[in-house]
PDB file of C-alpha atoms and ligand atoms in Angstrom:
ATOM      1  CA  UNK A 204    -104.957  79.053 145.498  1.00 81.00           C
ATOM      2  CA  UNK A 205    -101.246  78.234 144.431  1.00 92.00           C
ATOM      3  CA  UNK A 206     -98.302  79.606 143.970  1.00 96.00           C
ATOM      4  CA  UNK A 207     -96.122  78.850 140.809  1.00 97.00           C
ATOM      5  CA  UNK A 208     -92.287  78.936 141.256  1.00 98.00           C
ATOM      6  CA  UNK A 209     -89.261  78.504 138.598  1.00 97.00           C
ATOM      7  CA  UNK A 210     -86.298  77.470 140.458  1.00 97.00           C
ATOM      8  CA  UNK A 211     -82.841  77.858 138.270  1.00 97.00           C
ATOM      9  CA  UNK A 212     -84.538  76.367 135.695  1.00 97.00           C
ATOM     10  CA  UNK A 213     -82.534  75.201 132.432  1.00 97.00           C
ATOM     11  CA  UNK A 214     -83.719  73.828 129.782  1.00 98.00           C
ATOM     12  CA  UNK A 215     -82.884  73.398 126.072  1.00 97.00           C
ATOM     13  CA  UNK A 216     -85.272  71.078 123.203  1.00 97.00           C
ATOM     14  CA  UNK A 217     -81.733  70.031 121.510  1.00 95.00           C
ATOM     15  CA  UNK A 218     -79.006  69.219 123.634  1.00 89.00           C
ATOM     16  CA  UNK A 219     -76.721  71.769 121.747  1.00 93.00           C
ATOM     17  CA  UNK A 220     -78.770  74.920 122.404  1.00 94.00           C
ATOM     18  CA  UNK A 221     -79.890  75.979 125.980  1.00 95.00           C
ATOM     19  CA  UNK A 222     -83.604  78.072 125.789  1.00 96.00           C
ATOM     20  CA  UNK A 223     -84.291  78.519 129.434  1.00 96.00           C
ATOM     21  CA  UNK A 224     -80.679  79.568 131.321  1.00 93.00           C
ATOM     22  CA  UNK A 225     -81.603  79.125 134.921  1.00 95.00           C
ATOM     23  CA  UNK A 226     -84.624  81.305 134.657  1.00 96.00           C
ATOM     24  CA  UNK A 227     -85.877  81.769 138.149  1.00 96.00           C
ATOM     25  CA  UNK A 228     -89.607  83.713 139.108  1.00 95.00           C
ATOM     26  CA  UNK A 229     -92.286  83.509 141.540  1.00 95.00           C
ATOM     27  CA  UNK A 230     -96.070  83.774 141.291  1.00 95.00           C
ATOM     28  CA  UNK A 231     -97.636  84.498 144.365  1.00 94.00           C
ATOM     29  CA  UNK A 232    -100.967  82.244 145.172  1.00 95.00           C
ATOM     30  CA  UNK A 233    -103.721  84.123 143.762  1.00 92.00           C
ATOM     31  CA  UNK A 234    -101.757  86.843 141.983  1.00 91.00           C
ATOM     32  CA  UNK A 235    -100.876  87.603 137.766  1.00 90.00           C
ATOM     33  CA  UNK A 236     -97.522  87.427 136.549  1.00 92.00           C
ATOM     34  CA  UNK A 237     -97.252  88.667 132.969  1.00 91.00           C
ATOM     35  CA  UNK A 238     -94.320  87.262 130.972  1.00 94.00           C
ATOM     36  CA  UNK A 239     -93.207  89.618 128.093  1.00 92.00           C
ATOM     37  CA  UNK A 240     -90.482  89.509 125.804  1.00 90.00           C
ATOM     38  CA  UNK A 241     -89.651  89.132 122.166  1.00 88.00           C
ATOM     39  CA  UNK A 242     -90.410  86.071 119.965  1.00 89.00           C
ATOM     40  CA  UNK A 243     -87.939  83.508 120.702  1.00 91.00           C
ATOM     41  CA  UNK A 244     -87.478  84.591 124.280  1.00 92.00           C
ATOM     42  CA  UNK A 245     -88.785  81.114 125.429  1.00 94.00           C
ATOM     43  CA  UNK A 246     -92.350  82.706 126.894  1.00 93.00           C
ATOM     44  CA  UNK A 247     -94.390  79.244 125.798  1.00 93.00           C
ATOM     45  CA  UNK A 248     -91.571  77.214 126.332  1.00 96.00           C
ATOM     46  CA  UNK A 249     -92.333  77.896 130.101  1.00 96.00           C
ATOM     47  CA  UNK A 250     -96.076  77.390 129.521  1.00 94.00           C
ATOM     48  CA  UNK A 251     -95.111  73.600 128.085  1.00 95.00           C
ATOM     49  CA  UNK A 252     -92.707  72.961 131.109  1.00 96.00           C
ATOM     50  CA  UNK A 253     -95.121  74.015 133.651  1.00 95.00           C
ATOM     51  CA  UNK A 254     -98.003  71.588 131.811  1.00 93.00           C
ATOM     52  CA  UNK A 255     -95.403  69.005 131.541  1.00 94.00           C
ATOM     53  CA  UNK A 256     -94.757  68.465 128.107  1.00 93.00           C
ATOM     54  CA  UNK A 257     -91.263  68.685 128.799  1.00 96.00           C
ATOM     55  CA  UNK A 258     -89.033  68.204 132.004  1.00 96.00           C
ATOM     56  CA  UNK A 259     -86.134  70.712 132.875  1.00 97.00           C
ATOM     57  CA  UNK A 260     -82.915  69.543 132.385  1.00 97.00           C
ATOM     58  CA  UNK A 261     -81.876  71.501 135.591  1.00 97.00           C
ATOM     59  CA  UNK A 262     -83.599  73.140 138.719  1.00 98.00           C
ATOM     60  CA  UNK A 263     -86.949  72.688 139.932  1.00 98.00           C
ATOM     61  CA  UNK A 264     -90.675  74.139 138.845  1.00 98.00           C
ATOM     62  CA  UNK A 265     -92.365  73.892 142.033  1.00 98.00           C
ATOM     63  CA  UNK A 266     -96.412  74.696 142.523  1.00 96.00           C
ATOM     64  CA  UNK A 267     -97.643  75.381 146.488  1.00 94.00           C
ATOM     65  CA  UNK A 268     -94.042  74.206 146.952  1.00 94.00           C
ATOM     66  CA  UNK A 269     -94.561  70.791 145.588  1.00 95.00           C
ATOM     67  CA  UNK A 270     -91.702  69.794 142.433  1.00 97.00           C
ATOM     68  CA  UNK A 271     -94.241  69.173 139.984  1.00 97.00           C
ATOM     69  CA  UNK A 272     -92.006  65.928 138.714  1.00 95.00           C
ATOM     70  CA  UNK A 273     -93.486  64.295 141.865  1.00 94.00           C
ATOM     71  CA  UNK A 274     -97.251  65.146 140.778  1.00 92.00           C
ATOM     72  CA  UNK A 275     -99.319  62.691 138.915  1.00 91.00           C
ATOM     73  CA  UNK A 276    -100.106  64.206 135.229  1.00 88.00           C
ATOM     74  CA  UNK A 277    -103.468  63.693 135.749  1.00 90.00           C
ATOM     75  CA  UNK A 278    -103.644  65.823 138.937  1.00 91.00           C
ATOM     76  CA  UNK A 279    -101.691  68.452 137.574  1.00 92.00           C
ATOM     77  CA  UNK A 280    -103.412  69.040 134.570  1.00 89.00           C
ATOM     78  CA  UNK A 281    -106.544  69.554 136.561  1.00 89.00           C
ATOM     79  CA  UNK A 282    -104.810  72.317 138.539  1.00 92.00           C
ATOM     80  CA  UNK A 283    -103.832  73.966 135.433  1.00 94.00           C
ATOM     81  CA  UNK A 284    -105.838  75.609 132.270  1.00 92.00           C
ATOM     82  CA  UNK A 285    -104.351  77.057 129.778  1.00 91.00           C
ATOM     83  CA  UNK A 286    -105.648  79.172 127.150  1.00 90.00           C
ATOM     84  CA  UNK A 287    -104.060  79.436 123.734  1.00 87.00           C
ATOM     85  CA  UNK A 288    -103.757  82.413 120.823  1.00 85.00           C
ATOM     86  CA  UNK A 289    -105.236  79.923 118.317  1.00 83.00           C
ATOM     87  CA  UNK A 290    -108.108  77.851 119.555  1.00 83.00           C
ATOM     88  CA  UNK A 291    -109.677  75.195 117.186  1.00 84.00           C
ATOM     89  CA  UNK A 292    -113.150  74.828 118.467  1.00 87.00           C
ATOM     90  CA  UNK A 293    -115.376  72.075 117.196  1.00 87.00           C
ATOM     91  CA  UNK A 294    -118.019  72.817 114.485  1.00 85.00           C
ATOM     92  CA  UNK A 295    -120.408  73.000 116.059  1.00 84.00           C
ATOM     93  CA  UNK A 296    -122.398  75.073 118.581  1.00 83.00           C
ATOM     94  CA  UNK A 297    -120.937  77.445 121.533  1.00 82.00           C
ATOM     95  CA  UNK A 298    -123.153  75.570 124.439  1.00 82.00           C
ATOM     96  CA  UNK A 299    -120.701  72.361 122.709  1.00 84.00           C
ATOM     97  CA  UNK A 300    -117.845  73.346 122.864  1.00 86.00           C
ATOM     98  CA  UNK A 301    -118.206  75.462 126.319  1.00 85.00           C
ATOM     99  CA  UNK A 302    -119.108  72.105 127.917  1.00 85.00           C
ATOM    100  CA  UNK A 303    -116.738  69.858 125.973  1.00 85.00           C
ATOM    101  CA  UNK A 304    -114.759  67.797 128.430  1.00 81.00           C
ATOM    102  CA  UNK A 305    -117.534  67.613 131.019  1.00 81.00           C
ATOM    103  CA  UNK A 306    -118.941  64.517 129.551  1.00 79.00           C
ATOM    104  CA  UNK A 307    -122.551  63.687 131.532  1.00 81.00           C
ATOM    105  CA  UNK A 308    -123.055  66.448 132.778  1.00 82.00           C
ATOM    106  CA  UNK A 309    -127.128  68.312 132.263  1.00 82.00           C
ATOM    107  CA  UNK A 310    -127.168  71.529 130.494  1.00 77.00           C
ATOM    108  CA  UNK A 311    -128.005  72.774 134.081  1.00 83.00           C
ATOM    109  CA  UNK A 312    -125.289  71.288 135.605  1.00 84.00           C
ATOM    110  CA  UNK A 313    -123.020  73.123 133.376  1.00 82.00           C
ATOM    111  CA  UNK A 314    -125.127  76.579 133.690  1.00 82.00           C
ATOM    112  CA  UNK A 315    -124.645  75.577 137.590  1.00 84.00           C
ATOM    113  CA  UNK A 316    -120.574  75.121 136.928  1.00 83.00           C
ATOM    114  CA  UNK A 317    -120.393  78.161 134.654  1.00 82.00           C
ATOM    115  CA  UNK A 318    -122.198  80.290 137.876  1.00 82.00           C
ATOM    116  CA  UNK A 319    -119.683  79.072 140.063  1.00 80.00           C
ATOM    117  CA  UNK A 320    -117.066  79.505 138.427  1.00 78.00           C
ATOM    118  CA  UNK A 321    -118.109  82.836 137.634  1.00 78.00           C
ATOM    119  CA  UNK A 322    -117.687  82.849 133.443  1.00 79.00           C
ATOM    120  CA  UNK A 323    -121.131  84.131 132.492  1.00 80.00           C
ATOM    121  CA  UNK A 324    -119.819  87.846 131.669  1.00 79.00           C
ATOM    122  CA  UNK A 325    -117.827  85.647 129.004  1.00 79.00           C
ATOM    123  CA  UNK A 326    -120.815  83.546 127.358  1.00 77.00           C
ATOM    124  CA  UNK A 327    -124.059  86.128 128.006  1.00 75.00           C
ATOM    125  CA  UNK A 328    -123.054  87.997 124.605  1.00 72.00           C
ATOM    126  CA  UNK A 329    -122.411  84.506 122.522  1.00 72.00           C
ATOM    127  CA  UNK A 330    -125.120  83.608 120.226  1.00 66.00           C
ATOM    128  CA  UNK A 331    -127.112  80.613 122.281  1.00 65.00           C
ATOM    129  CA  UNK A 332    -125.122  80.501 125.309  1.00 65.00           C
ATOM    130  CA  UNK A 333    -125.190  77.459 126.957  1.00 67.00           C
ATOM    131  CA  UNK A 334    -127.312  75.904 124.594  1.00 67.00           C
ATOM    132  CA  UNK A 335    -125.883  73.045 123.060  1.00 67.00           C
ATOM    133  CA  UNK A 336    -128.436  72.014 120.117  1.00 67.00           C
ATOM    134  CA  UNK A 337    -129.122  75.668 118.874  1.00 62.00           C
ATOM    135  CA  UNK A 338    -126.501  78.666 117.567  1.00 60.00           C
ATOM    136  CA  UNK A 339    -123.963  79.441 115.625  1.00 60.00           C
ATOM    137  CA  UNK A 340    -121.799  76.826 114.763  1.00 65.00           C
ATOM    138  CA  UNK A 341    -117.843  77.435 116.389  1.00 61.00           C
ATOM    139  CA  UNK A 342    -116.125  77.928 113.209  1.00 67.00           C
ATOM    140  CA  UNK A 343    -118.439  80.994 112.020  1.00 76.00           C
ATOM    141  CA  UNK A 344    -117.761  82.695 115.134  1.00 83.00           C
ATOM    142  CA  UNK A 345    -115.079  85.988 115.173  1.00 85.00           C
ATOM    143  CA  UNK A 346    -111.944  85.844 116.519  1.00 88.00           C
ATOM    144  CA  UNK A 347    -112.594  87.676 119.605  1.00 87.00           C
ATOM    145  CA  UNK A 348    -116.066  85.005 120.095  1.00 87.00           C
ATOM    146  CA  UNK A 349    -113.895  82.227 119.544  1.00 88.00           C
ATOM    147  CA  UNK A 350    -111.545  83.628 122.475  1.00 89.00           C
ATOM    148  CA  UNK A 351    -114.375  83.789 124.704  1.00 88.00           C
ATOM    149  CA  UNK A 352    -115.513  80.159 124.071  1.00 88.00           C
ATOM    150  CA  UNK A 353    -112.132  79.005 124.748  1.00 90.00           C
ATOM    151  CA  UNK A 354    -111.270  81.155 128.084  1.00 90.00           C
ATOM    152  CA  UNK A 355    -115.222  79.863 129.004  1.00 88.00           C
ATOM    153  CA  UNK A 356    -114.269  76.130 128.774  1.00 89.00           C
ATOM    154  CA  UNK A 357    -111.026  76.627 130.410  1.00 90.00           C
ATOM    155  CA  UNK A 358    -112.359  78.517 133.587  1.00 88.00           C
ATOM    156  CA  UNK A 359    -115.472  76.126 133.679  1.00 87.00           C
ATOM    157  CA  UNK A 360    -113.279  73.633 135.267  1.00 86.00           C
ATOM    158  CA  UNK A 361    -112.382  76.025 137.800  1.00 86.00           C
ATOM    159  CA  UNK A 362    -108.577  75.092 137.795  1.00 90.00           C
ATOM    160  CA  UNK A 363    -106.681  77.198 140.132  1.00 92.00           C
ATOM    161  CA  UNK A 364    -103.879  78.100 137.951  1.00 94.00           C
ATOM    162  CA  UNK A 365    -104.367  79.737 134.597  1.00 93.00           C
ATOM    163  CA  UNK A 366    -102.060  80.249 131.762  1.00 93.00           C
ATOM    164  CA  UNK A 367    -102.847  82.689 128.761  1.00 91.00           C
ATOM    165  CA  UNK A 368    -100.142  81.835 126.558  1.00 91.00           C
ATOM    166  CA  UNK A 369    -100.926  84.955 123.935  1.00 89.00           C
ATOM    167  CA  UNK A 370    -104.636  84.143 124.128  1.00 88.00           C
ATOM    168  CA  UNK A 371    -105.527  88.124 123.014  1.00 87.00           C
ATOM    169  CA  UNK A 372    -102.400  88.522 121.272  1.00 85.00           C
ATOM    170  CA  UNK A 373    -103.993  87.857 117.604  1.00 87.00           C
ATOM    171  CA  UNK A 374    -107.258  90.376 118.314  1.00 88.00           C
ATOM    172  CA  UNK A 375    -107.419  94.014 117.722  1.00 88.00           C
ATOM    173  CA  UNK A 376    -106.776  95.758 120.744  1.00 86.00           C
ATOM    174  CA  UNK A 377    -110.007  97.023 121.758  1.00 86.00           C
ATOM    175  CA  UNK A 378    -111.602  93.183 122.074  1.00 87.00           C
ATOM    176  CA  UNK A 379    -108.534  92.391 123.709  1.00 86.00           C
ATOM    177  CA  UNK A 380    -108.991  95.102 126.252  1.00 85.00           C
ATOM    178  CA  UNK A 381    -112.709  93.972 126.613  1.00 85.00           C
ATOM    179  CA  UNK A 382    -111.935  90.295 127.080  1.00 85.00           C
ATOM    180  CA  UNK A 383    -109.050  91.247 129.429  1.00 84.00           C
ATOM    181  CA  UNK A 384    -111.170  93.524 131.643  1.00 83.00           C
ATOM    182  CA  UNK A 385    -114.019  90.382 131.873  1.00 83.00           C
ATOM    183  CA  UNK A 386    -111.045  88.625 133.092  1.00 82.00           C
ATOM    184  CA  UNK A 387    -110.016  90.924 135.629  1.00 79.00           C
ATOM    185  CA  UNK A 388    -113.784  90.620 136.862  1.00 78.00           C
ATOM    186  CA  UNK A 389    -113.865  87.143 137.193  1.00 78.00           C
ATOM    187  CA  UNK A 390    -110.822  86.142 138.403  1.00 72.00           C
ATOM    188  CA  UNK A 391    -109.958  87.533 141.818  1.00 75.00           C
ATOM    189  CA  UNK A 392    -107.741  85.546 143.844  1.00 78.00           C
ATOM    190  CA  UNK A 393    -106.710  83.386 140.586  1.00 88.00           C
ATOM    191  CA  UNK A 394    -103.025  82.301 140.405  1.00 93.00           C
ATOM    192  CA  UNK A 395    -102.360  83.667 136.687  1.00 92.00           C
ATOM    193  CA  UNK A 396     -99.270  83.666 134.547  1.00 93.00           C
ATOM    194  CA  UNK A 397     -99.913  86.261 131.525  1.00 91.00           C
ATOM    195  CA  UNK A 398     -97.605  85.332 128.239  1.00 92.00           C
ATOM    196  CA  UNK A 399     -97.823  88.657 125.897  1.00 87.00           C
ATOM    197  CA  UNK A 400     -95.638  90.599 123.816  1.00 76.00           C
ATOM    198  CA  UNK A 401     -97.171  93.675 124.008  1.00 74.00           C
ATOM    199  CA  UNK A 402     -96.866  95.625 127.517  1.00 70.00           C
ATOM    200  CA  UNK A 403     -99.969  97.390 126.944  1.00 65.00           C
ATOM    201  CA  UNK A 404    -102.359  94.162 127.515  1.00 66.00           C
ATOM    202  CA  UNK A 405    -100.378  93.614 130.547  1.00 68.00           C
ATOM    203  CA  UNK A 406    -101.514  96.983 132.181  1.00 70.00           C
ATOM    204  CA  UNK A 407    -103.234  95.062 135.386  1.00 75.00           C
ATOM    205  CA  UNK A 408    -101.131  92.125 136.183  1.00 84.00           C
ATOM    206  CA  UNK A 409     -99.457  92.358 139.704  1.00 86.00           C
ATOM    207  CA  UNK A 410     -96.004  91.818 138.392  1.00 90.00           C
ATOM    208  CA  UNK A 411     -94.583  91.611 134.818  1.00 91.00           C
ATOM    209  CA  UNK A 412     -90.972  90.068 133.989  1.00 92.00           C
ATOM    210  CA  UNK A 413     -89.166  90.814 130.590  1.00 92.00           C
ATOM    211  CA  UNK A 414     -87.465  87.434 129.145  1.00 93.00           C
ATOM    212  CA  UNK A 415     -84.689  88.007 126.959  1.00 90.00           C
ATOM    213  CA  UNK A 416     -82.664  84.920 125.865  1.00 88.00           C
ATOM    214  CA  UNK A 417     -84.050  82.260 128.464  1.00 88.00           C
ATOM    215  CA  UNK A 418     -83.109  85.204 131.337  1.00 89.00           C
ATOM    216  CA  UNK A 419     -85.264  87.580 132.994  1.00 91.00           C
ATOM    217  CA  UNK A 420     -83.421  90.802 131.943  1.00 86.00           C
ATOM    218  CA  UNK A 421     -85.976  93.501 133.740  1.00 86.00           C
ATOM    219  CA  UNK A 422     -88.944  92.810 136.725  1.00 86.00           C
ATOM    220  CA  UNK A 423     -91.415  95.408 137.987  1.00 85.00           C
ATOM    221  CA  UNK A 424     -94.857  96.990 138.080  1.00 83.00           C
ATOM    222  CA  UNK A 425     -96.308  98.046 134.013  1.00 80.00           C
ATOM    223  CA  UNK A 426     -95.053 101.728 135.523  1.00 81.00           C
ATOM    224  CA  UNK A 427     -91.759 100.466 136.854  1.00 83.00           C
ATOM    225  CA  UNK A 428     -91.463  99.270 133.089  1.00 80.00           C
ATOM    226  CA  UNK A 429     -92.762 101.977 131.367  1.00 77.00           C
ATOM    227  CA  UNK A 430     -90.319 104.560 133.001  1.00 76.00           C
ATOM    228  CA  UNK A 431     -87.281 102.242 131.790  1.00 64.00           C
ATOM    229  CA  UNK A 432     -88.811 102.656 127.927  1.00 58.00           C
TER     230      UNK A 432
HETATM  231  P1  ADP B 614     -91.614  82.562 122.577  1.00 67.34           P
HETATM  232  O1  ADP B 614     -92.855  81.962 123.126  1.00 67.34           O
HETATM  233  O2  ADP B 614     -90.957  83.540 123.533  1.00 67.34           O
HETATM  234  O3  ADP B 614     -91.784  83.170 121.222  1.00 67.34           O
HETATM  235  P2  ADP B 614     -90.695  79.811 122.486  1.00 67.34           P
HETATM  236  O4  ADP B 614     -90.694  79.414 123.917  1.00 67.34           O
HETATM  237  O5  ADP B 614     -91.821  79.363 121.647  1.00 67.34           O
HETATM  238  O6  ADP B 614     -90.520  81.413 122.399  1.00 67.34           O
HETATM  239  O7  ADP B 614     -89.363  79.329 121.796  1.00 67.34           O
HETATM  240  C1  ADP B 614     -88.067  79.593 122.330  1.00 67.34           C
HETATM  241  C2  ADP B 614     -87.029  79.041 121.398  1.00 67.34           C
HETATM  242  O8  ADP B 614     -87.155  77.607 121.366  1.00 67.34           O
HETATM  243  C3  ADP B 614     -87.174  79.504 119.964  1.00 67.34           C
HETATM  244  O9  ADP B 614     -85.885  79.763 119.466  1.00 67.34           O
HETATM  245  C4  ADP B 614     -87.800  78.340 119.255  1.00 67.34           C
HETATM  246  O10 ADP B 614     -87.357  78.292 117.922  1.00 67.34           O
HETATM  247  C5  ADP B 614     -87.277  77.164 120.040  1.00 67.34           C
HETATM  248  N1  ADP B 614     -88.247  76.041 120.038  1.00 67.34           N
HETATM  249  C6  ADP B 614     -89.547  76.128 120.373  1.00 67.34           C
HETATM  250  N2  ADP B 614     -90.142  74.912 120.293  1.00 67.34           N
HETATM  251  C7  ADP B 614     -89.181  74.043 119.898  1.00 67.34           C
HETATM  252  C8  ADP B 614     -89.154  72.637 119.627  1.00 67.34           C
HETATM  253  N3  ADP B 614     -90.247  71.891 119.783  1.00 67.34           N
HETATM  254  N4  ADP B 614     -87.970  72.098 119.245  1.00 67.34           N
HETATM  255  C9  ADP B 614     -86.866  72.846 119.111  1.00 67.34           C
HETATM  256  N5  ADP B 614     -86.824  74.182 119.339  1.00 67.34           N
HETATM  257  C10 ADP B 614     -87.955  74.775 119.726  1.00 67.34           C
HETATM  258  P1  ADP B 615    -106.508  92.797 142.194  1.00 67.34           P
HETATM  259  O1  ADP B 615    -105.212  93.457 142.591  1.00 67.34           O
HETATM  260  O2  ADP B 615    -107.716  93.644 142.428  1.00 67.34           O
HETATM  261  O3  ADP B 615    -106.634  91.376 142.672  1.00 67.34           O
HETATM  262  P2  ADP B 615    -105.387  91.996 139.700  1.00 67.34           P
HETATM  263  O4  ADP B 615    -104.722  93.026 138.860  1.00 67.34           O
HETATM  264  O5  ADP B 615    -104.533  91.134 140.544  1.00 67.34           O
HETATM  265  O6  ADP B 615    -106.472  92.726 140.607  1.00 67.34           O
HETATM  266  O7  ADP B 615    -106.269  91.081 138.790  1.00 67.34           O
HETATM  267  C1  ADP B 615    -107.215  90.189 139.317  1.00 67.34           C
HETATM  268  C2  ADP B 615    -107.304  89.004 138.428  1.00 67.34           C
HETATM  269  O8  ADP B 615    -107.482  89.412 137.089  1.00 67.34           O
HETATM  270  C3  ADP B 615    -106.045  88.191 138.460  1.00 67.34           C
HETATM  271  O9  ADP B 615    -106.069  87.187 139.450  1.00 67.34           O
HETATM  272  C4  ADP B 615    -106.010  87.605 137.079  1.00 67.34           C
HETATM  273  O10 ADP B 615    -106.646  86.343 137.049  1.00 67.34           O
HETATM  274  C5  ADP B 615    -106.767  88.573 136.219  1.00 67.34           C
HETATM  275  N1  ADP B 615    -105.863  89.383 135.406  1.00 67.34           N
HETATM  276  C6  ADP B 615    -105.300  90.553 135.719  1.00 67.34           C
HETATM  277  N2  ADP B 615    -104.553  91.021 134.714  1.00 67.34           N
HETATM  278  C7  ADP B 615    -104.639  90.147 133.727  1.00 67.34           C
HETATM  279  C8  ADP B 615    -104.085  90.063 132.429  1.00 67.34           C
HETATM  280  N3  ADP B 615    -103.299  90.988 131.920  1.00 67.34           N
HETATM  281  N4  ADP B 615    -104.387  89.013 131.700  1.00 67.34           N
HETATM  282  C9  ADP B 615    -105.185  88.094 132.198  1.00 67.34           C
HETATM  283  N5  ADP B 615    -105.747  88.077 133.408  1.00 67.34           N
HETATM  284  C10 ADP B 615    -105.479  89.095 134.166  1.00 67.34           C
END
């Protein structure tokens, strides 16, 4: 498993207005970092540097030590999944879009996958499961379902690094809780970076930093953060 590190990053979108102002943090291989902060702060603008979709302007984002700008886009996407507050799923059944992106693959391959990567606690509630012909179609499915499917397909390709960029953030809190706690089952040993604004749905990460203006302003266990309230 990886480790994720922001070296003096900077970065800005317009030339004239700086988001990221030499934001430096570590994620240890295997370990959750939870990024809060308020809107604004920059929280998915680190999410979309990490992925690539933009390059820093200064300093270095560096995974197992290696400057990402030096890693083919095609190998670092694999390493990375990322899980977003507002997935669009295909119309069509769960078992679909689970296994979308794994082209050629048997429905038993895919059961197979989904066993090793450990994801059934996600899919064993879903109407039809891994079935692709049969079920509800995607778009009739609740917000919390839809969540599910989407953190499914994501950890079915058993990238090492995961980013929830305010995957629960939109659900009320007791599906969050239950989605988070599957999580927490499933993921040992997964190098995670948490984006949230609520400190409550951060409760089990390893580390939280507050972002405040493109700067980490406070670091420290959910307790450590808590007391400061
Ligand atoms: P957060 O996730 O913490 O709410 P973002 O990282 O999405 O914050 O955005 C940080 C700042 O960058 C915001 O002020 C936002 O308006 C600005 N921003 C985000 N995306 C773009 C973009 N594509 N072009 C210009 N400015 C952007
Ligand atoms: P342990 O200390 O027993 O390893 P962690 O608190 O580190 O437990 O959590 C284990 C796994 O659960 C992490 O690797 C991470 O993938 C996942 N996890 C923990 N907290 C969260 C969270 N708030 N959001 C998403 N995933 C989480």
């Amino acid at each position: 498993r990886p480790s994720v590190t922001f070296d003096k990053v900077v970065f800005g979108y317009d030339a004239d207005r700086t988001i990221l102002q030499g934001l430096s943090f570590e994620v240890p291989a295997g370990s959750t970092l939870a990024i809060v902060g308020p809107s604004g702060a920059g929280k998915s603008t680190i999410a979309r540097l990490l992925f690539r979709f933009y390059d820093p302007q200064g300093g270095r984002i560096l995974i197992d030590g290696q400057d990402i700008a030096r890693v083919r886009q095609d190998s670092l996407r694999a390493h990375i999944g990322i899980v977003p507050q507002d997935t669009v799923l295909f119309n069509d059944t769960v078992g679909y879009n689970i296994a979308y992106g794994q082209e050629g693959a048997t429905p038993d391959q895919i059961e197979q996958a989904a066993r090793d990567a450990a994801i059934l606690p996600f899919i064993e509630r879903l109407p039809a499961g891994f079935d692709t012909e049969v079920g509800e179609r995607g778009l009739k499915l609740s917000g919390g379902e839809k969540q599910r499917v989407a953190i499914a397909r994501t950890l079915l390709k058993n990238p090492p690094i995961v980013v929830l960029d305010e995957a629960t953030s939109a659900l009320d809190s007791r599906t969050e809780q239950d989605i988070l706690q599957t999580l927490q089952r499933v993921s040992q040993g997964r190098t995670t970076l948490a984006i949230a604004h609520r400190l409550s749905t951060i409760a089990s990460a390893d580390r939280i930093i507050v972002l405040d203006h493109g700067r980490v302003s406070e670091t420290g266990s959910h307790e450590e953060l808590l007391r400061h309230d």
